[in-house]
Short mmCIF file of C-alpha atoms in Angstrom, two decimals:
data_model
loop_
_atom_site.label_atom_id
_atom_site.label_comp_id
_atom_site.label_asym_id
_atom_site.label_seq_id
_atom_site.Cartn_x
_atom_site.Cartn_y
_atom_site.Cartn_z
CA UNK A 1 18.95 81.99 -28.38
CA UNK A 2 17.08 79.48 -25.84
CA UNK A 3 15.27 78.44 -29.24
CA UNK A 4 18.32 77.99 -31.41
CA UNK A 5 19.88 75.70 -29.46
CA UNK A 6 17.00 73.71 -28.52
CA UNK A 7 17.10 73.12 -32.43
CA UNK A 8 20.73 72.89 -32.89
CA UNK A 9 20.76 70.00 -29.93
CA UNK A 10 18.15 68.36 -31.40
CA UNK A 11 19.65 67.91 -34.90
CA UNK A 12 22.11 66.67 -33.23
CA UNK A 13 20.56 63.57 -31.36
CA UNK A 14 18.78 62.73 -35.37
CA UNK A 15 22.47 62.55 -36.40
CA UNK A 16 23.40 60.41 -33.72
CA UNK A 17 20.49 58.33 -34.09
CA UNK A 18 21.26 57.98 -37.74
CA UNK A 19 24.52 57.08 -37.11
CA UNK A 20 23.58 54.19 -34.64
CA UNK A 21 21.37 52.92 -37.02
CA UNK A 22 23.39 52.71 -39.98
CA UNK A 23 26.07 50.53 -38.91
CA UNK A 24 24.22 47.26 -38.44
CA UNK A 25 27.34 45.22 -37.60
CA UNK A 26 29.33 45.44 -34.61
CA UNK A 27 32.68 44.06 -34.11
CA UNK A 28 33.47 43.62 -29.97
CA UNK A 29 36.89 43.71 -30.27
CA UNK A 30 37.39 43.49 -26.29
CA UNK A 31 35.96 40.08 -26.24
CA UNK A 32 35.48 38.57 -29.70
CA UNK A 33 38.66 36.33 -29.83
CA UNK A 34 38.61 35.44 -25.61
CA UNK A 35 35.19 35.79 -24.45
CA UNK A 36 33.99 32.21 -23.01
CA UNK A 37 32.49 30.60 -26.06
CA UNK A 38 33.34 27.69 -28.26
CA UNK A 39 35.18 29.09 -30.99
CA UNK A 40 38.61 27.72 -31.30
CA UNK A 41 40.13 30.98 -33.50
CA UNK A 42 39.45 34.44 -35.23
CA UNK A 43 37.34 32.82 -38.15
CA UNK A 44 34.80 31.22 -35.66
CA UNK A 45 34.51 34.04 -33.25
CA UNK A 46 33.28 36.05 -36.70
CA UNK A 47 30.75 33.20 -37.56
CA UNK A 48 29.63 33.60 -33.42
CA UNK A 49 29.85 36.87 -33.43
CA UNK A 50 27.63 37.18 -36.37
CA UNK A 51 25.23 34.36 -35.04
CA UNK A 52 24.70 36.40 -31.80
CA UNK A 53 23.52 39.32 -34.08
CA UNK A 54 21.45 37.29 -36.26
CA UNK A 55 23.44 37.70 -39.30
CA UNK A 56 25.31 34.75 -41.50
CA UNK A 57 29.36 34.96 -41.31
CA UNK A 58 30.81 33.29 -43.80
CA UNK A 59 34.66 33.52 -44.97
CA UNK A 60 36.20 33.20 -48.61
CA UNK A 61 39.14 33.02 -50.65
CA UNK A 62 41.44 31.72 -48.16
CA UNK A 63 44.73 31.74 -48.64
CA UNK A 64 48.43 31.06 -46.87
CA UNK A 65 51.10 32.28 -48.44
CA UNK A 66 55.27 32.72 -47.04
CA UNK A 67 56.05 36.17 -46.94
CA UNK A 68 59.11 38.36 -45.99
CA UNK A 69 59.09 40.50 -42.57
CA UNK A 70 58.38 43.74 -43.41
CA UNK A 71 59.45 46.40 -40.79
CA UNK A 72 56.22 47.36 -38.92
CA UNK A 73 55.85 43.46 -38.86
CA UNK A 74 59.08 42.57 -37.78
CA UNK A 75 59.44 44.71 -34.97
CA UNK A 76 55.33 44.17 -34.14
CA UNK A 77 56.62 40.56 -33.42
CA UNK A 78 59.80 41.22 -32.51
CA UNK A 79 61.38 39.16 -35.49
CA UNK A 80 64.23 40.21 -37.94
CA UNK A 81 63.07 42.06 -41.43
CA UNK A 82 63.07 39.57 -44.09
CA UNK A 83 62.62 37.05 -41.76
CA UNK A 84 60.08 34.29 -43.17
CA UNK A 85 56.32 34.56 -42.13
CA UNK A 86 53.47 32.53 -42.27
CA UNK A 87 50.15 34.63 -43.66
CA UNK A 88 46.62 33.14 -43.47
CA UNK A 89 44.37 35.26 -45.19
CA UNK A 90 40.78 36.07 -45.53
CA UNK A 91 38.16 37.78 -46.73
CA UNK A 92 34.61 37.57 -44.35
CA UNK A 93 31.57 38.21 -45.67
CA UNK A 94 27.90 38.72 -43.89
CA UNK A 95 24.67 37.72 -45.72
CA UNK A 96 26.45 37.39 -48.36
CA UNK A 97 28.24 40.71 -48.56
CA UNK A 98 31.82 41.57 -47.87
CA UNK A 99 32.27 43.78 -44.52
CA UNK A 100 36.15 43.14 -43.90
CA UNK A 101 39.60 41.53 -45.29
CA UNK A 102 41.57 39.38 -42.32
CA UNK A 103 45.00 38.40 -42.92
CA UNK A 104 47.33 37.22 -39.72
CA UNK A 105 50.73 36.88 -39.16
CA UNK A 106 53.16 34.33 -37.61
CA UNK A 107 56.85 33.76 -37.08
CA UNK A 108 57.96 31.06 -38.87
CA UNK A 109 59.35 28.61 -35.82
CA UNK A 110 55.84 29.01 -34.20
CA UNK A 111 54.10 27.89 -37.43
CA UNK A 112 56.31 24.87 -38.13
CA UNK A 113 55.74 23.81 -34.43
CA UNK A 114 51.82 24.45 -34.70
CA UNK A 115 51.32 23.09 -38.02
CA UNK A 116 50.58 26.32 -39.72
CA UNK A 117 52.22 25.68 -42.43
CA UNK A 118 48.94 24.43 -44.51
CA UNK A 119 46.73 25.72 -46.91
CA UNK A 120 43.55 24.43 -45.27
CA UNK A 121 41.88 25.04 -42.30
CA UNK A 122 44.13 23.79 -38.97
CA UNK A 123 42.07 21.27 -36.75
CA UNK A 124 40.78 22.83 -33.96
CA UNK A 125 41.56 26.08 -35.03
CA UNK A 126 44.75 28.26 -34.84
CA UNK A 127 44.76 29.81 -31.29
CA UNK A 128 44.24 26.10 -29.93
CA UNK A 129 46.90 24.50 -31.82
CA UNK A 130 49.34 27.05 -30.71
CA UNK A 131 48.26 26.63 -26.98
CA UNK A 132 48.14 22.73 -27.30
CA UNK A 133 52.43 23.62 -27.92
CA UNK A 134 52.74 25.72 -24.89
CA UNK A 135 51.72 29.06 -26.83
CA UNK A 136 48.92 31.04 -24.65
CA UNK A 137 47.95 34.19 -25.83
CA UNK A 138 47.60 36.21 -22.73
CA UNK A 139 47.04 39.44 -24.04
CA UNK A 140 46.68 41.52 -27.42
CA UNK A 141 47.97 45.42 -28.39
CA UNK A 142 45.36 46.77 -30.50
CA UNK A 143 46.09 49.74 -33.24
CA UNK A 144 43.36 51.23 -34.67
CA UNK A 145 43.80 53.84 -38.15
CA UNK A 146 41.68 55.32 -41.03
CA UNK A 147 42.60 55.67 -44.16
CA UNK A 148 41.28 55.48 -47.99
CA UNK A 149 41.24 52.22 -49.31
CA UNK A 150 43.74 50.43 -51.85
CA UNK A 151 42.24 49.51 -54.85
CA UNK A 152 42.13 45.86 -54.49
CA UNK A 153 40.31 46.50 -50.82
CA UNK A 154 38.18 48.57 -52.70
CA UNK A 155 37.05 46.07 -55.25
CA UNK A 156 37.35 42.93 -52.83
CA UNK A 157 34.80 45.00 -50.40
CA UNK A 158 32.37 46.22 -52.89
CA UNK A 159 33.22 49.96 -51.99
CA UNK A 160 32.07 53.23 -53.59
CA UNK A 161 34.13 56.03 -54.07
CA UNK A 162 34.94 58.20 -51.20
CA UNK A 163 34.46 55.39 -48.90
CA UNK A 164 36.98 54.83 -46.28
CA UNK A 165 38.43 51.96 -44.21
CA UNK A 166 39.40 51.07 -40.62
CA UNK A 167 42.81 49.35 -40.40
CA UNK A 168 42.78 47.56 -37.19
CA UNK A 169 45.73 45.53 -36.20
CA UNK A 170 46.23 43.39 -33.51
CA UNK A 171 49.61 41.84 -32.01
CA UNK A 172 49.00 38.83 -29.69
CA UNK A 173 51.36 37.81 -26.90
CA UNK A 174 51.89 34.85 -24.32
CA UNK A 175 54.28 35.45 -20.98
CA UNK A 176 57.43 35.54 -23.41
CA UNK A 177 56.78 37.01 -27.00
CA UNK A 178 54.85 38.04 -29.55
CA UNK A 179 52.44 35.17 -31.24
CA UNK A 180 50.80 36.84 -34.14
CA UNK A 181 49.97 39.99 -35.74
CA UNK A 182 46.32 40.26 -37.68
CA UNK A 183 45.49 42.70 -40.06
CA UNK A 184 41.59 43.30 -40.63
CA UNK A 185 40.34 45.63 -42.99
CA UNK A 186 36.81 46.94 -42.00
CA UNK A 187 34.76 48.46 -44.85
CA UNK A 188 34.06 51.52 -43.33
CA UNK A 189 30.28 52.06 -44.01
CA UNK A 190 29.04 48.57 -42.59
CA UNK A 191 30.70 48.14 -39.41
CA UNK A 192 31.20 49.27 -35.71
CA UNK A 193 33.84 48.19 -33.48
CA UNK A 194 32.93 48.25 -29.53
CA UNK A 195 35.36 48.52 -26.63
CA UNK A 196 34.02 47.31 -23.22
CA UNK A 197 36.71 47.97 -20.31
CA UNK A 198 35.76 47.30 -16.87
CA UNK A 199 33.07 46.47 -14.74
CA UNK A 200 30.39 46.42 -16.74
CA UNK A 201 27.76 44.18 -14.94
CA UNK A 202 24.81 46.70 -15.65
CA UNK A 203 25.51 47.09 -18.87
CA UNK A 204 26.12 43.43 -19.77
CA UNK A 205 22.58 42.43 -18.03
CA UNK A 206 20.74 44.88 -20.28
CA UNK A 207 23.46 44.66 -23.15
CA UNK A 208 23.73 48.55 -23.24
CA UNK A 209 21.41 48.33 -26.12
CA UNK A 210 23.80 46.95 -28.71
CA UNK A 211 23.58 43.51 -30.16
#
């Protein structure tokens, strides 16, 4: 029996080994959008985030469309349904292959007042623009969910059957209300998405072995 398990316990530690391996992008979702760094918003914490690893970000197909308040959006950011919204979409790629689909959220008087309301790029990036008008994000409600992909995620991330995705959705606040909600869709057989809570200086001085 001593023998069996010995076995069994090893397999396990190949799998997990495999599975570290595998997923050669990772995703710090604690820190990516408000770690100190010089990225102004989500797009160039992606293209640091990816630097850091040694990998080229790059985003595509941008687009910002007006769209009506769903439920789950409206009462994520505490708006009526129907109400207009402002969507900036998407789709980030890493040497040259897609790993996830971003689009983001905002009420409509907080895009008017930031200058959302474009279909380029926003000088100095989103998150600053909104602070520069008095809107600080302060803290974020993260929701994280598998399921099978759609069939345009499917085809817009390269996937092969059977593949699944990670729907991870965050909803930004400053002292008073909701800023924006952002919708990323994470191919789920490229990527890994870290949490690090607390006082971690031992394992940020070694890095806990993930880059």
């Amino acid at each position: 029996m001593e023998q069996s398990g010995a076995v069994e316990l090893e397999h396990h530690g190949e799998h997990l080994d495999h599975d570290l391996d595998l997923l050669g992008v990772t995703y710090h979702a604690a820190w990516a959008e408000s770690r100190d760094r010089n990225a102004s918003d989500q797009t160039d914490a992606f293209y640091a985030e990816m630097r850091d690893q040694g990998r080229k970000g790059e985003y595509r197909d941008f687009e910002m469309r007006i769209k009506p308040a769903t439920p789950e959006l409206a009462a994520r950011l505490h708006v009526e349904e129907g109400d207009s919204l402002v969507s900036r979409a998407i789709s980030r790629y890493v040497d040259g292959q897609p790993f996830s689909l971003q689009d983001s959220y905002y009420p409509m008087d907080i895009s008017q007042e930031c200058g959302l309301l474009t279909p380029h790029d926003v000088p100095g990036g989103v998150i600053r623009a909104m602070a520069a008008k008095g809107h600080v994000e302060i803290g974020h409600v993260d929701e994280l969910t598998t399921r099978m992909p759609r069939p345009d995620e499917a085809r817009k991330l390269g996937l092969s059957q059977g593949t699944p995705v990670l729907v991870y959705v965050r909803t930004t606040y400053s002292d008073k209300r909701p800023l924006r909600l952002t919708l990323t869709i994470f191919a789920g057989d490229r990527n890994r998405v870290v949490y690090e809570l607390g006082a971690l200086g031992a394992y940020t001085a070694g890095n806990g072995g993930i880059s």
